[in-house]
XYZ file of C-alpha atoms in Angstrom:
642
model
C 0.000 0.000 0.000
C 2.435 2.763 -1.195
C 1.531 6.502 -2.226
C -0.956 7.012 -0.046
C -2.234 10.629 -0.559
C -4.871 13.255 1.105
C -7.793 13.578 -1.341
C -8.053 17.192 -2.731
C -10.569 19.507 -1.107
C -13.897 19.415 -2.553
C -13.574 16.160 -4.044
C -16.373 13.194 -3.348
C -13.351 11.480 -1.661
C -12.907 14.259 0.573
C -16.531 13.878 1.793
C -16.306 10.502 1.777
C -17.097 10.673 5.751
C -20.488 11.565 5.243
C -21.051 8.014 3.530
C -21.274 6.123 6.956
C -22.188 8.970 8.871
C -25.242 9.860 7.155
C -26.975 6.120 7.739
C -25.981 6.329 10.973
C -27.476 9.481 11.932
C -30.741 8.860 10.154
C -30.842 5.357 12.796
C -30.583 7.729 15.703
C -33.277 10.199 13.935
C -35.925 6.823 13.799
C -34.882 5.557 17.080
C -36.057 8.204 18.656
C -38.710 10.208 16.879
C -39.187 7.320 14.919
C -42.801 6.707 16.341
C -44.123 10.655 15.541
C -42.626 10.024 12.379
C -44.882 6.998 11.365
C -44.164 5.844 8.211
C -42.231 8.580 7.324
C -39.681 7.163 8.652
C -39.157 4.130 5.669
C -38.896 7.028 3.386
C -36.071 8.762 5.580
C -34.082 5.442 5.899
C -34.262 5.180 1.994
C -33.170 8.576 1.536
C -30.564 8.332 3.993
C -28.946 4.743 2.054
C -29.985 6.482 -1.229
C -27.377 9.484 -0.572
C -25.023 6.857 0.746
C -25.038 4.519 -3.002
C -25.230 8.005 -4.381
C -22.187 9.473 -3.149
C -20.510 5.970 -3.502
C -21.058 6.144 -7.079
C -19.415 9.597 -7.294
C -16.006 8.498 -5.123
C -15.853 5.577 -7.395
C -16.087 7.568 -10.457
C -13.780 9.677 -9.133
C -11.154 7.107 -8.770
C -11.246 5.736 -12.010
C -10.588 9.028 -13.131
C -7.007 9.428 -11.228
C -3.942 7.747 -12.815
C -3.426 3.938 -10.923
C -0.748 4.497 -8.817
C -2.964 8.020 -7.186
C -6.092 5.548 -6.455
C -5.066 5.400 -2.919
C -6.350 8.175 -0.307
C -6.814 8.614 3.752
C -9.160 11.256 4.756
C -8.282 11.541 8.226
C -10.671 12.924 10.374
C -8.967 13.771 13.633
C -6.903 11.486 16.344
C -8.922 8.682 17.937
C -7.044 7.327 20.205
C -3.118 8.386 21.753
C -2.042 6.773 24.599
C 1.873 6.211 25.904
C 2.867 9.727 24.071
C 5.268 9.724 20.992
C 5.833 5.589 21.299
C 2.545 4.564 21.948
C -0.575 3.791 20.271
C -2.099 6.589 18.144
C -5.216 5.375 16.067
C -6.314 8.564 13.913
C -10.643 8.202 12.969
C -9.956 8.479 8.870
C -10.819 6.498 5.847
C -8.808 4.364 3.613
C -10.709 5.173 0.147
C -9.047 2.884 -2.649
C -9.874 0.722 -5.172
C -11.032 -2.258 -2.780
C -12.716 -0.181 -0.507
C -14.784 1.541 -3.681
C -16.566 -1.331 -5.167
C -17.540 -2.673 -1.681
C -19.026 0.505 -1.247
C -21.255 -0.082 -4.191
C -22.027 -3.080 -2.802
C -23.237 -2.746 0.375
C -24.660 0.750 -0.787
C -26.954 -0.143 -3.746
C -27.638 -3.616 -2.554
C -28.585 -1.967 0.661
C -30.707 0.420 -0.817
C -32.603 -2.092 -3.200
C -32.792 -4.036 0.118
C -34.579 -0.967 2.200
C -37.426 -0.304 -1.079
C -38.045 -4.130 -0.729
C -38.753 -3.574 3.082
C -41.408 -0.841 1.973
C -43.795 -3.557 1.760
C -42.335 -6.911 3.323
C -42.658 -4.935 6.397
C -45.744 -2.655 5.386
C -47.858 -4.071 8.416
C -45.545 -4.227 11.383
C -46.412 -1.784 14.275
C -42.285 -1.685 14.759
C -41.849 -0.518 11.198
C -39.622 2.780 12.244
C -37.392 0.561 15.059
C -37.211 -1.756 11.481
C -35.847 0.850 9.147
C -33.569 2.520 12.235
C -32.072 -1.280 12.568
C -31.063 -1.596 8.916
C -29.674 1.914 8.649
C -27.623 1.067 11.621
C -26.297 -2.033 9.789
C -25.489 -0.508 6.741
C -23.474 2.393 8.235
C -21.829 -0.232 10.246
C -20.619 -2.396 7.346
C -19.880 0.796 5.534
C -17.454 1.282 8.682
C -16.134 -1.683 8.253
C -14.695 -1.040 4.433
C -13.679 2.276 5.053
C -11.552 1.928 8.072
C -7.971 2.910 7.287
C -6.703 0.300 10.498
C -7.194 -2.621 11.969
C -8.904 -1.054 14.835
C -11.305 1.060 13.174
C -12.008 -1.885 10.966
C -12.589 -3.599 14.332
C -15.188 -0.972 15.231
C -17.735 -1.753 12.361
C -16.870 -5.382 12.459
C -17.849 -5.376 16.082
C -21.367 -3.086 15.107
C -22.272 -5.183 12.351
C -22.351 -7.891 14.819
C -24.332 -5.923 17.186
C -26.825 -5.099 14.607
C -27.364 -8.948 13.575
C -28.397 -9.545 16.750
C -31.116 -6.524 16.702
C -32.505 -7.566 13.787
C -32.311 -11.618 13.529
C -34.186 -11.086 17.133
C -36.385 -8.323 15.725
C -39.287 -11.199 16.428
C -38.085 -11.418 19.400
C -41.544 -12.934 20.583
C -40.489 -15.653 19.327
C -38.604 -17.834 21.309
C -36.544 -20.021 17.818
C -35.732 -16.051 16.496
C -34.342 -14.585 19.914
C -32.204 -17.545 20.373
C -31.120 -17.704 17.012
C -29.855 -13.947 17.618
C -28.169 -15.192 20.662
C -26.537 -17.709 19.044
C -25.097 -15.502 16.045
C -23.838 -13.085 19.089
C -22.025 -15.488 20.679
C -20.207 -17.488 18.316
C -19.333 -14.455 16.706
C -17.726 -13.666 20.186
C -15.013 -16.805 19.836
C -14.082 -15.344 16.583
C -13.533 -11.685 17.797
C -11.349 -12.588 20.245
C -9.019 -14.330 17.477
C -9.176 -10.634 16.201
C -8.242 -8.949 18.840
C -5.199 -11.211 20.010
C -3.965 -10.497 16.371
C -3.982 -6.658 17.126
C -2.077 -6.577 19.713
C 0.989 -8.920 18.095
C 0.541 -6.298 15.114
C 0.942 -3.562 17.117
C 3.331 -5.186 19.577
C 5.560 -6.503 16.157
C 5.096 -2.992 13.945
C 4.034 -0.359 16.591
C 0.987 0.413 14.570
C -2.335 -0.573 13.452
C -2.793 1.605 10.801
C -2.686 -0.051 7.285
C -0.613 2.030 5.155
C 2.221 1.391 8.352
C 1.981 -2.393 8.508
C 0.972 -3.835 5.245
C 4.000 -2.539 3.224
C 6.388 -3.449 6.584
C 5.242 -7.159 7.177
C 8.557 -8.513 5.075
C 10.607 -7.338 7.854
C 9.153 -9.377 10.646
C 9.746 -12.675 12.115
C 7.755 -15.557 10.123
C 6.639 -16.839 12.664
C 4.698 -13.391 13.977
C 3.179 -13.608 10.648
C 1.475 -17.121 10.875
C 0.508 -16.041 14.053
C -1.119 -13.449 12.851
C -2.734 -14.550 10.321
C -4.042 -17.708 11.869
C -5.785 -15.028 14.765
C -7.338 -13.683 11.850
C -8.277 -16.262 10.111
C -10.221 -17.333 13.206
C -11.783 -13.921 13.417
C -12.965 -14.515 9.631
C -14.206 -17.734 10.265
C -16.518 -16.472 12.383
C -18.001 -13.353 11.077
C -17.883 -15.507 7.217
C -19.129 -18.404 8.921
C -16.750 -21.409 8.527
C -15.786 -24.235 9.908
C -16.220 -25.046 12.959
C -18.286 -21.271 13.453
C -20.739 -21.718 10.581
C -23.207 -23.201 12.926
C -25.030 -19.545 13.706
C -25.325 -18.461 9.844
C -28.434 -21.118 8.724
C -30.271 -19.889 12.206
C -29.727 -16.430 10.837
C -32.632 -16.339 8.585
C -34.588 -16.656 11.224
C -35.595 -12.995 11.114
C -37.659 -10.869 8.672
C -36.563 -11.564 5.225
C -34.624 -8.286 3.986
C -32.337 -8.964 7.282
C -31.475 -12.646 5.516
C -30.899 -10.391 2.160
C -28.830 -7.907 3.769
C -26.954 -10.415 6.067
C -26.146 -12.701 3.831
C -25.773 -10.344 0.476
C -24.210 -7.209 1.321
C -23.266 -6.940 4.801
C -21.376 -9.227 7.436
C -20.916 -12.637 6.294
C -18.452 -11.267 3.769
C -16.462 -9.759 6.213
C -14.103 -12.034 6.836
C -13.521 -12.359 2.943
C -12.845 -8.573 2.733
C -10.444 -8.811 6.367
C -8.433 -11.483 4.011
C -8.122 -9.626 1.188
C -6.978 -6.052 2.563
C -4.452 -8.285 4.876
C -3.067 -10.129 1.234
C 0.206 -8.384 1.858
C 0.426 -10.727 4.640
C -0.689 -13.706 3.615
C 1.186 -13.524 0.661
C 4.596 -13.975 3.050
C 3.113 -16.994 4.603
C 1.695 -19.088 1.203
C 1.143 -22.512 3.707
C -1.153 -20.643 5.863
C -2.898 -18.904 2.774
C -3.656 -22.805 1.637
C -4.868 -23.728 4.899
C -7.719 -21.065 4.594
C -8.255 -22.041 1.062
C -8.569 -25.835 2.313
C -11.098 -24.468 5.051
C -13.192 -22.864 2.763
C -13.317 -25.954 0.428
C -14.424 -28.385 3.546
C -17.027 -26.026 4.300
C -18.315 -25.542 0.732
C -18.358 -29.163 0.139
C -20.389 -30.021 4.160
C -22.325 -27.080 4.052
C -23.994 -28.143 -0.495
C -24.693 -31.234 1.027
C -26.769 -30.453 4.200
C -28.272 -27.878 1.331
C -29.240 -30.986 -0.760
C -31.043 -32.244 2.275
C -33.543 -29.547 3.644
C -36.803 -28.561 2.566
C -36.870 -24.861 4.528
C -36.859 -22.432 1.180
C -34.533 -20.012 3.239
C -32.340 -22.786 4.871
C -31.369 -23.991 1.731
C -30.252 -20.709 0.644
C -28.362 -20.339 4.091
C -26.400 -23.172 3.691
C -25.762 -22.095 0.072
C -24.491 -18.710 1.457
C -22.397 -20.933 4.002
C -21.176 -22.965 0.652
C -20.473 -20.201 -1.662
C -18.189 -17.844 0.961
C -16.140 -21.849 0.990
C -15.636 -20.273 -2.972
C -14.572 -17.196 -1.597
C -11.835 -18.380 0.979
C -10.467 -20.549 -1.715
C -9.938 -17.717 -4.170
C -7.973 -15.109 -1.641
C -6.694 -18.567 -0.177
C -4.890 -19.524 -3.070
C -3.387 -16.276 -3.605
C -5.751 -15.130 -6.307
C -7.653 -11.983 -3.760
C -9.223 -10.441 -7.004
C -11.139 -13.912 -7.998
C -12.053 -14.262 -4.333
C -13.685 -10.512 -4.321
C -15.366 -10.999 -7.641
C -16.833 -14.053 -6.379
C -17.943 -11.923 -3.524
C -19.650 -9.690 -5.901
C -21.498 -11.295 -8.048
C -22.685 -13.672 -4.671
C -24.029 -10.435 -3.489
C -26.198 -9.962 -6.634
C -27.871 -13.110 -7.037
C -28.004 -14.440 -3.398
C -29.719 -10.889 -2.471
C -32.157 -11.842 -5.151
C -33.189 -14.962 -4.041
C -33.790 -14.146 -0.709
C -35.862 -11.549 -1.554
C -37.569 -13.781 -4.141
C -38.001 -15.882 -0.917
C -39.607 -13.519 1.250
C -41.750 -12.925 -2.036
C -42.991 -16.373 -2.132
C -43.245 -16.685 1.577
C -45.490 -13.289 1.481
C -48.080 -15.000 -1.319
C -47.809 -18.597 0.396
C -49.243 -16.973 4.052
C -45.426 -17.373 5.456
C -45.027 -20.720 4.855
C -41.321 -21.956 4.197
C -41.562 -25.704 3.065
C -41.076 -26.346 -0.017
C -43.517 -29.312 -0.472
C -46.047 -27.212 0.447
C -45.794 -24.900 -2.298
C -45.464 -25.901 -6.425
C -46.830 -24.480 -9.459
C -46.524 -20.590 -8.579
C -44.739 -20.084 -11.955
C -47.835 -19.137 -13.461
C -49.083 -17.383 -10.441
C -45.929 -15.032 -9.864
C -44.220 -14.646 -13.018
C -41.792 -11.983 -11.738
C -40.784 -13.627 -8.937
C -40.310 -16.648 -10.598
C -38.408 -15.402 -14.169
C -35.816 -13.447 -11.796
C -35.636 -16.138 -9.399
C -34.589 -18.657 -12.472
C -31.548 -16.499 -13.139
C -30.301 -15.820 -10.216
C -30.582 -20.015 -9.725
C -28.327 -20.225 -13.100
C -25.925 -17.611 -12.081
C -25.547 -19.230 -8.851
C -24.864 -22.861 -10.656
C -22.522 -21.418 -12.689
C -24.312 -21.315 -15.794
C -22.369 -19.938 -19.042
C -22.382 -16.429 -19.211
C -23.809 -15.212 -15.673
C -22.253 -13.881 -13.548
C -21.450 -16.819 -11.514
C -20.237 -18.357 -14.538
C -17.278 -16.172 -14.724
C -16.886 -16.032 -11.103
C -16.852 -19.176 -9.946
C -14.860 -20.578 -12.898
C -11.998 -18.162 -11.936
C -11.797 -19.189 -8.137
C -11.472 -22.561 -9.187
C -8.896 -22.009 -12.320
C -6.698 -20.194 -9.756
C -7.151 -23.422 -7.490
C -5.896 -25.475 -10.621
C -3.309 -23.012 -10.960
C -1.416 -23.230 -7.592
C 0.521 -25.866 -6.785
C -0.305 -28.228 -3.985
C -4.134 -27.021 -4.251
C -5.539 -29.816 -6.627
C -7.352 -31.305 -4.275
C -9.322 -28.064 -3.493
C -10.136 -28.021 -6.972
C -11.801 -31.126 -7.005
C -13.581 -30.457 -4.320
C -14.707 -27.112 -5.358
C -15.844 -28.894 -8.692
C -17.664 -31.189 -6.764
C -19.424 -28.400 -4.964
C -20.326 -27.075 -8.429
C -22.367 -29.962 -9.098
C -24.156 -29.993 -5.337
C -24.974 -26.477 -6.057
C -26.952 -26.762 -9.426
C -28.323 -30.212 -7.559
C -30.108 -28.374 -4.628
C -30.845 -25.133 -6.522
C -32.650 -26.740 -9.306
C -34.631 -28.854 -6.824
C -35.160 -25.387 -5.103
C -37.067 -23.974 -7.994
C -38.652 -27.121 -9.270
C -40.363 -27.425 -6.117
C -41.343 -24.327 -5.648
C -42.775 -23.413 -8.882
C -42.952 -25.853 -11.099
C -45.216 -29.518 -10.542
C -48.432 -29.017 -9.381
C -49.909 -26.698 -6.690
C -49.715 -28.054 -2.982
C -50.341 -25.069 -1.516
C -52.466 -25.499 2.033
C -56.006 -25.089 1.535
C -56.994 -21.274 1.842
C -53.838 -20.371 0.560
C -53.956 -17.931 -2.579
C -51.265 -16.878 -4.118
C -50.220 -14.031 -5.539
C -47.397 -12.049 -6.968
C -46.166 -9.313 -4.556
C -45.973 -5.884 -4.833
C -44.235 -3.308 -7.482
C -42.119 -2.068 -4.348
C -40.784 -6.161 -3.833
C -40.790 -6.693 -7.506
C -38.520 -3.970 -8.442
C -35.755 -4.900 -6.362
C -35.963 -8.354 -7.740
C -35.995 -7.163 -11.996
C -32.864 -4.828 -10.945
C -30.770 -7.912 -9.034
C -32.124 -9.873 -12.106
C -29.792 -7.921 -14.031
C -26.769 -7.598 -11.877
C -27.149 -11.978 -11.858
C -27.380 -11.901 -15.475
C -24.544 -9.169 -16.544
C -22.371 -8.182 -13.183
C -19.607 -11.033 -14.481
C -18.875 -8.350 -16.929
C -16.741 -6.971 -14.721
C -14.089 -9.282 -14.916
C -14.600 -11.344 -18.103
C -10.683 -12.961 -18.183
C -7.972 -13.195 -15.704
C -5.866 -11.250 -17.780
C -8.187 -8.477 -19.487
C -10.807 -7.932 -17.017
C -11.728 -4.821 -15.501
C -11.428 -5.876 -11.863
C -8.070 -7.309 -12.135
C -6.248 -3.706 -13.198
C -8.885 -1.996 -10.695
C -7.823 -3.861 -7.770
C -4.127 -4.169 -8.392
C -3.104 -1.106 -6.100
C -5.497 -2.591 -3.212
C -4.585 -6.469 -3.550
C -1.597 -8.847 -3.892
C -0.883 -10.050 -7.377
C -1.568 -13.355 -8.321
C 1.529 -15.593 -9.342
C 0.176 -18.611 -11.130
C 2.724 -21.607 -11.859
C 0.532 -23.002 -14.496
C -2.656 -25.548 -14.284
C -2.166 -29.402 -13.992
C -4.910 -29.780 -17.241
C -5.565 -27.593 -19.946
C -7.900 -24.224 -19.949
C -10.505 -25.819 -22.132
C -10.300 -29.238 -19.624
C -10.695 -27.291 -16.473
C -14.007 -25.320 -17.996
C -15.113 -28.248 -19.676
C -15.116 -30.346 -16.774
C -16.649 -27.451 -14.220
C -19.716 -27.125 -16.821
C -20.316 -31.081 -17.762
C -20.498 -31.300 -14.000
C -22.680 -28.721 -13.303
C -24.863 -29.635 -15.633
C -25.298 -33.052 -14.811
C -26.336 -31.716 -11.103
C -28.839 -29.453 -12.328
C -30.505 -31.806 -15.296
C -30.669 -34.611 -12.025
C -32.076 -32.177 -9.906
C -34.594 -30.935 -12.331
C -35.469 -34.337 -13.429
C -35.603 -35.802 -10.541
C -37.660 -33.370 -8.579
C -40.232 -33.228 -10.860
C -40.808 -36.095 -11.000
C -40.755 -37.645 -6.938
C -42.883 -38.287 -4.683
C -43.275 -34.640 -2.830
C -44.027 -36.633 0.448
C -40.631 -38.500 0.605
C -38.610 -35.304 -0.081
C -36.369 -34.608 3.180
C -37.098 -38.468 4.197
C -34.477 -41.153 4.510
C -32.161 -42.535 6.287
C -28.026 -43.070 6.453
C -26.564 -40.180 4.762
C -29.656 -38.516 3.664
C -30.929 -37.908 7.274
C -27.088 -37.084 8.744
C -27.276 -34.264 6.339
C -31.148 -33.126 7.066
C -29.757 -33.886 10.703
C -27.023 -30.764 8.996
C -24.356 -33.895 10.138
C -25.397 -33.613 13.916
C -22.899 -30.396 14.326
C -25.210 -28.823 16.715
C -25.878 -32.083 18.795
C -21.701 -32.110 18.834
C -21.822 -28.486 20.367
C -24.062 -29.432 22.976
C -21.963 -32.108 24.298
C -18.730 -30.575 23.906
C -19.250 -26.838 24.849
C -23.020 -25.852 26.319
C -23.415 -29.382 28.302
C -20.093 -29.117 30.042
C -20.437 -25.147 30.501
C -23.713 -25.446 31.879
C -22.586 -28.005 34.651
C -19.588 -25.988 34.794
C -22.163 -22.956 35.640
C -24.068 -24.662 38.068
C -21.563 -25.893 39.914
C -20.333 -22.194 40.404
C -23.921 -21.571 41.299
C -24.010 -23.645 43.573
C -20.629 -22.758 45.545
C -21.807 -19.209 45.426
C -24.935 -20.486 46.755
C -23.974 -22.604 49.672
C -20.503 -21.337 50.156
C -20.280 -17.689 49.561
C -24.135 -16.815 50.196
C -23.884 -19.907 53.303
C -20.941 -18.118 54.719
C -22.407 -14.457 54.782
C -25.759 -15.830 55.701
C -24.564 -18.092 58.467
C -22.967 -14.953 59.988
C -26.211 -13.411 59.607
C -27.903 -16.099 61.346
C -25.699 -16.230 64.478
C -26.051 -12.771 64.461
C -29.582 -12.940 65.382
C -29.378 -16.020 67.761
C -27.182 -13.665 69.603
C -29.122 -10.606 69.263
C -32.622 -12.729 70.080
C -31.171 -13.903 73.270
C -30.025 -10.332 73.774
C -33.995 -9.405 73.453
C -34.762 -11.694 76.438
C -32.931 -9.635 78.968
C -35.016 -6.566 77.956
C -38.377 -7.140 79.601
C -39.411 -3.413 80.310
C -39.619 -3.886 83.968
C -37.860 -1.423 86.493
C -37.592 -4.496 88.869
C -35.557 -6.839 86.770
C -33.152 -4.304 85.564
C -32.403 -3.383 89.649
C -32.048 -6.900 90.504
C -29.595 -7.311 87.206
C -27.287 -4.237 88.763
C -27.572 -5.805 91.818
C -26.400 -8.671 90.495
C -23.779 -7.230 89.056
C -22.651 -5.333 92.139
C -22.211 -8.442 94.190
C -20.485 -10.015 91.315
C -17.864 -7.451 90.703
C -17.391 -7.342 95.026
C -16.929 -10.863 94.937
C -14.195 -11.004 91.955
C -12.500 -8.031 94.032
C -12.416 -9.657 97.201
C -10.897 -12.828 95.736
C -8.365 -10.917 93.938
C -9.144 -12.581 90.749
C -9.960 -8.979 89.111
C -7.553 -6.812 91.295
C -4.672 -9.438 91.708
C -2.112 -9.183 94.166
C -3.875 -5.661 96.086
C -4.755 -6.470 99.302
């Protein structure tokens, strides 16, 4: 990260600040006049992301109108944090606008923004529509944090808000008992992974005496190697849980628990790719320590090829897609795993295009199906939603890689850069593997949701939704169809020169088969996944769909993972718990309450003496009297006076 520069003043860089800001002030506008506002306050949260993809647009133009090696800027806006004087930590509050940080803007901007005019009438009904709007504005601003910090620590900030904010909003039923401890679950294993984070902070500062980018990235050839594993192992741990990986992915399927647009947003735009951007502004890094770059790109493949095969085996319209999320950020660890950070952010990219799109087509189906989620209660709604179901239908061939989507271009580069690097082969073949599983489960997705005949319950009629939830879907139609355009070849494509002052290069060694054997074989076998799961779900039995046993029911079962929690972590923590419970209980409270106890034995006996009657207390100082006469006499008191 070299010639770093102060953007000019007047320039959209220079108000760059206002991109985060703006969000964020409009929550704190709903939050609290959000009720006298009414449902004004939709239209203020729209405005509010609208200025933010607005202004996005403007920084990003003006970037591609600077020469490449001026793309780089910090706009600092004042000193954060000094402590220890001239040799201690100083963390200035600025932005690190470059070419990386542009096109995530765009992302979580206009995705965002498509996502809050969906809301509009998802969440037309709900007496907590302001508190709704305030939440996702809050999220948005948070991720837009995120991208923009210009360290580690103010990265750390909106990492640490964007979790926050998943927990407002995948609770936002919170009278629900599954959606409030689905939020509580996201919280806390998002909590293992932050502290990974935060141990790797304070070896970078302790190893460069910084935590600002621009000072650590271009110095981490000069330290130790084995700081650097260190540090990137911490956070790689930190990514796994924010991206949801193994062994963290368990919270992400839960996730969708809440209102629809959250899934969208949380899975899209926001959050879950995280972890993919930490990895990719860190390449400098990782690009000293290859073996632990291949480690994360073996991670990702594992959990792309567990998480498509519980996705083969539920019948939830939304889990699926969860577990595809889960499946397709495996893709993305295996491209900036490899080396290849551009692929790996493309693939991020086009995901959030067409997974925003079908969760939103989701929530579309779920809102003309009465909220139901199974998908063999549904069928035949082709006819009956046509938008819903045309968009949906591209965004299921982007996602299974079919030629000429986006996630044709995509996915075929993460897994040509796997070919490409030596001792990743195996990845490859897994990630091929997982190309098949997806068109498998996605096809079945559609096919039983509207195609076959109608099993809707009876009552039930559908209908397509609104212009405000159909628009959103036509525009992410597009983006599916044509956002691969933006990197077309390895060589020629747009994002590859735009990223180059942001990323580490790329050094490919050459692929163990030819070009034409690598695509061939990625298309013959995604096609044979999505002709089987076409056929073959149009065809079955919808009542023995999600029924079996052996490995069909392990993966339903989502290979017992959970069940493997509870005995390893919450079982032993919650005897662990009681146990302090009950020493705090019987030894702590036992010992303060015992004293309390003989306290009032004494004192009751005390009472005893105190009867109220002149009599008694003369015959008790009499008492006394000849007590103290008889101890003096004796000598026992006055010793040795006679």
């Amino acid at each position: 990260m070299e010639n770093v520069l102060t953007p000019p003043a007047g320039s959209p860089v220079d108000f760059a600040w206002l991109i985060p800001v703006v969000p964020a002030l409009s929550a704190g506008l709903l939050l609290v006049f959000g009720k006298r506002l009414g449902r004004l306050s939709s239209a203020v949260a729209i405005l509010s992301i609208g200025f933010s993809a607005t202004l996005s647009t403007m920084v990003f133009a003006f970037l591609q109108a600077q020469p490449e090696e001026g793309r780089v800027f910090v706009r600092t806006l004042g000193t954060w944090l000094s402590v220890g004087g001239a040799d201690g930590l100083r963390v200035d509050w600025a932005l690190l606008i470059d070419p990386l940080a542009s096109v995530m803007l765009l992302l979580v901007t206009w995705v965002g923004l498509l996502i809050h005019v969906y809301s509009l009438g998802y969440m037309a009904h709900d007496e907590r529509n302001p508190q709704f709007f305030a939440y996702l504005n809050l999220f948005a601003a948070s991720m837009l944090i995120l991208v923009t910090g210009s360290s580690f620590l103010t990265l750390f900030v909106g990492w640490e808000l964007v979790g926050l904010c998943s927990y407002l909003l995948v609770g936002f039923w919170f009278e629900r008992r599954d959606y409030a401890t689905a939020a509580k679950k996201a919280f806390v294993v998002n909590r293992i992974g932050d502290v990974g984070f935060m141990i790797a902070m304070f070896l970078i500062f302790a190893t460069f005496g910084s935590l600002t980018f621009a000072d650590v990235l271009p110095a981490v050839s000069t330290a130790a190697t084995g700081v650097l594993i260190a540090v990137g192992l911490l956070l790689f741990v930190g990514a796994t849980g924010k991206s949801a990986q193994i062994p963290l992915f368990v919270w992400l399927p839960d996730a969708m628990a809440g209102p629809t647009p959250v899934s969208a947003l949380i899975h899209a735009a926001t959050m879950v790719t995280a972890g993919v951007y930490l990895v990719a502004r860190a390449s400098p890094l990782y690009l000293e320590i290859p073996d632990v770059g291949l480690l994360v790109a073996w991670v990702g493949a594992a959990t792309a090829f567990v998480a498509a095969a519980i996705a083969c085996a539920q019948v939830d319209l939304k889990r699926i897609l969860a577990y595809s999320t889960v499946s397709q950020l495996g893709y993305m660890f295996i491209g900036v795993g490899v080396g290849d950070y551009t692929a790996g952010v493309f693939h991020l990219l086009t995901h959030g295009f067409f997974k925003a799109l079908l969760f939103l087509a989701a929530g579309s189906v779920m809102h003309a199906v009465a909220d139901e989620t199974d998908i063999r209660r549904m069928g035949g709604l082709f006819s009956k939603m046509p938008v819903t179901a045309v968009t949906s239908l591209i965004a299921v061939l982007a996602i299974a890689g079919f030629p000429y989507t986006s996630g044709f271009f995509s996915k075929e580069e993460v897994l040509a850069s796997a070919a490409a690097r030596p001792g990743a082969q195996g990845i490859w073949v897994l990630g091929i593997l997982v190309a098949g599983m997806t068109a498998f489960y996605m096809a079945r997705w559609f096919v039983l949701i509207f195609l076959g005949s109608p099993r809707w319950a009876e009552g039930v009629r559908p209908h397509e939704s609104p212009p405000s939830m159909t628009l959103p879907l036509v525009v992410l139609a597009v983006g599916s169809a044509a956002g691969g355009l933006l990197n077309t070849s390895p060589e020629d494509g747009f994002l590859h020169h735009w990223l180059e002052p942001s990323v580490a290069a790329f050094a490919a060694d050459g692929h163990f088969l030819s070009e034409g054997l690598l695509l061939g074989a990625a298309l013959g076998v995604a096609a044979v996944g999505g002709l089987l799961g076409a056929l073959l779900y149009l065809r079955v039995d919808v009542a023995t769909v999600g029924v079996g046993g052996g490995a069909r029911n392990a993966a339903r079962r989502r290979y017992y993972v959970d069940e493997v929690y509870e005995t390893i972590v919450m079982r032993p923590g919650r005897a662990m718990a009681d146990a302090f419970a009950a020493f705090d209980r019987r030894g702590i409270d036992g010992a303060v309450n015992g004293l309390a106890r003989m306290t009032a034995g004494v004192a009751t006996v005390g009472r005893r003496t105190q009867t109220g009657f002149v009599r008694s207390y003369a015959l008790a100082v009499l008492a006394g009297t000849v007590l103290i006469a008889a101890l003096f006499a004796s000598g026992v008191v006055f010793g040795g006076i006679r």
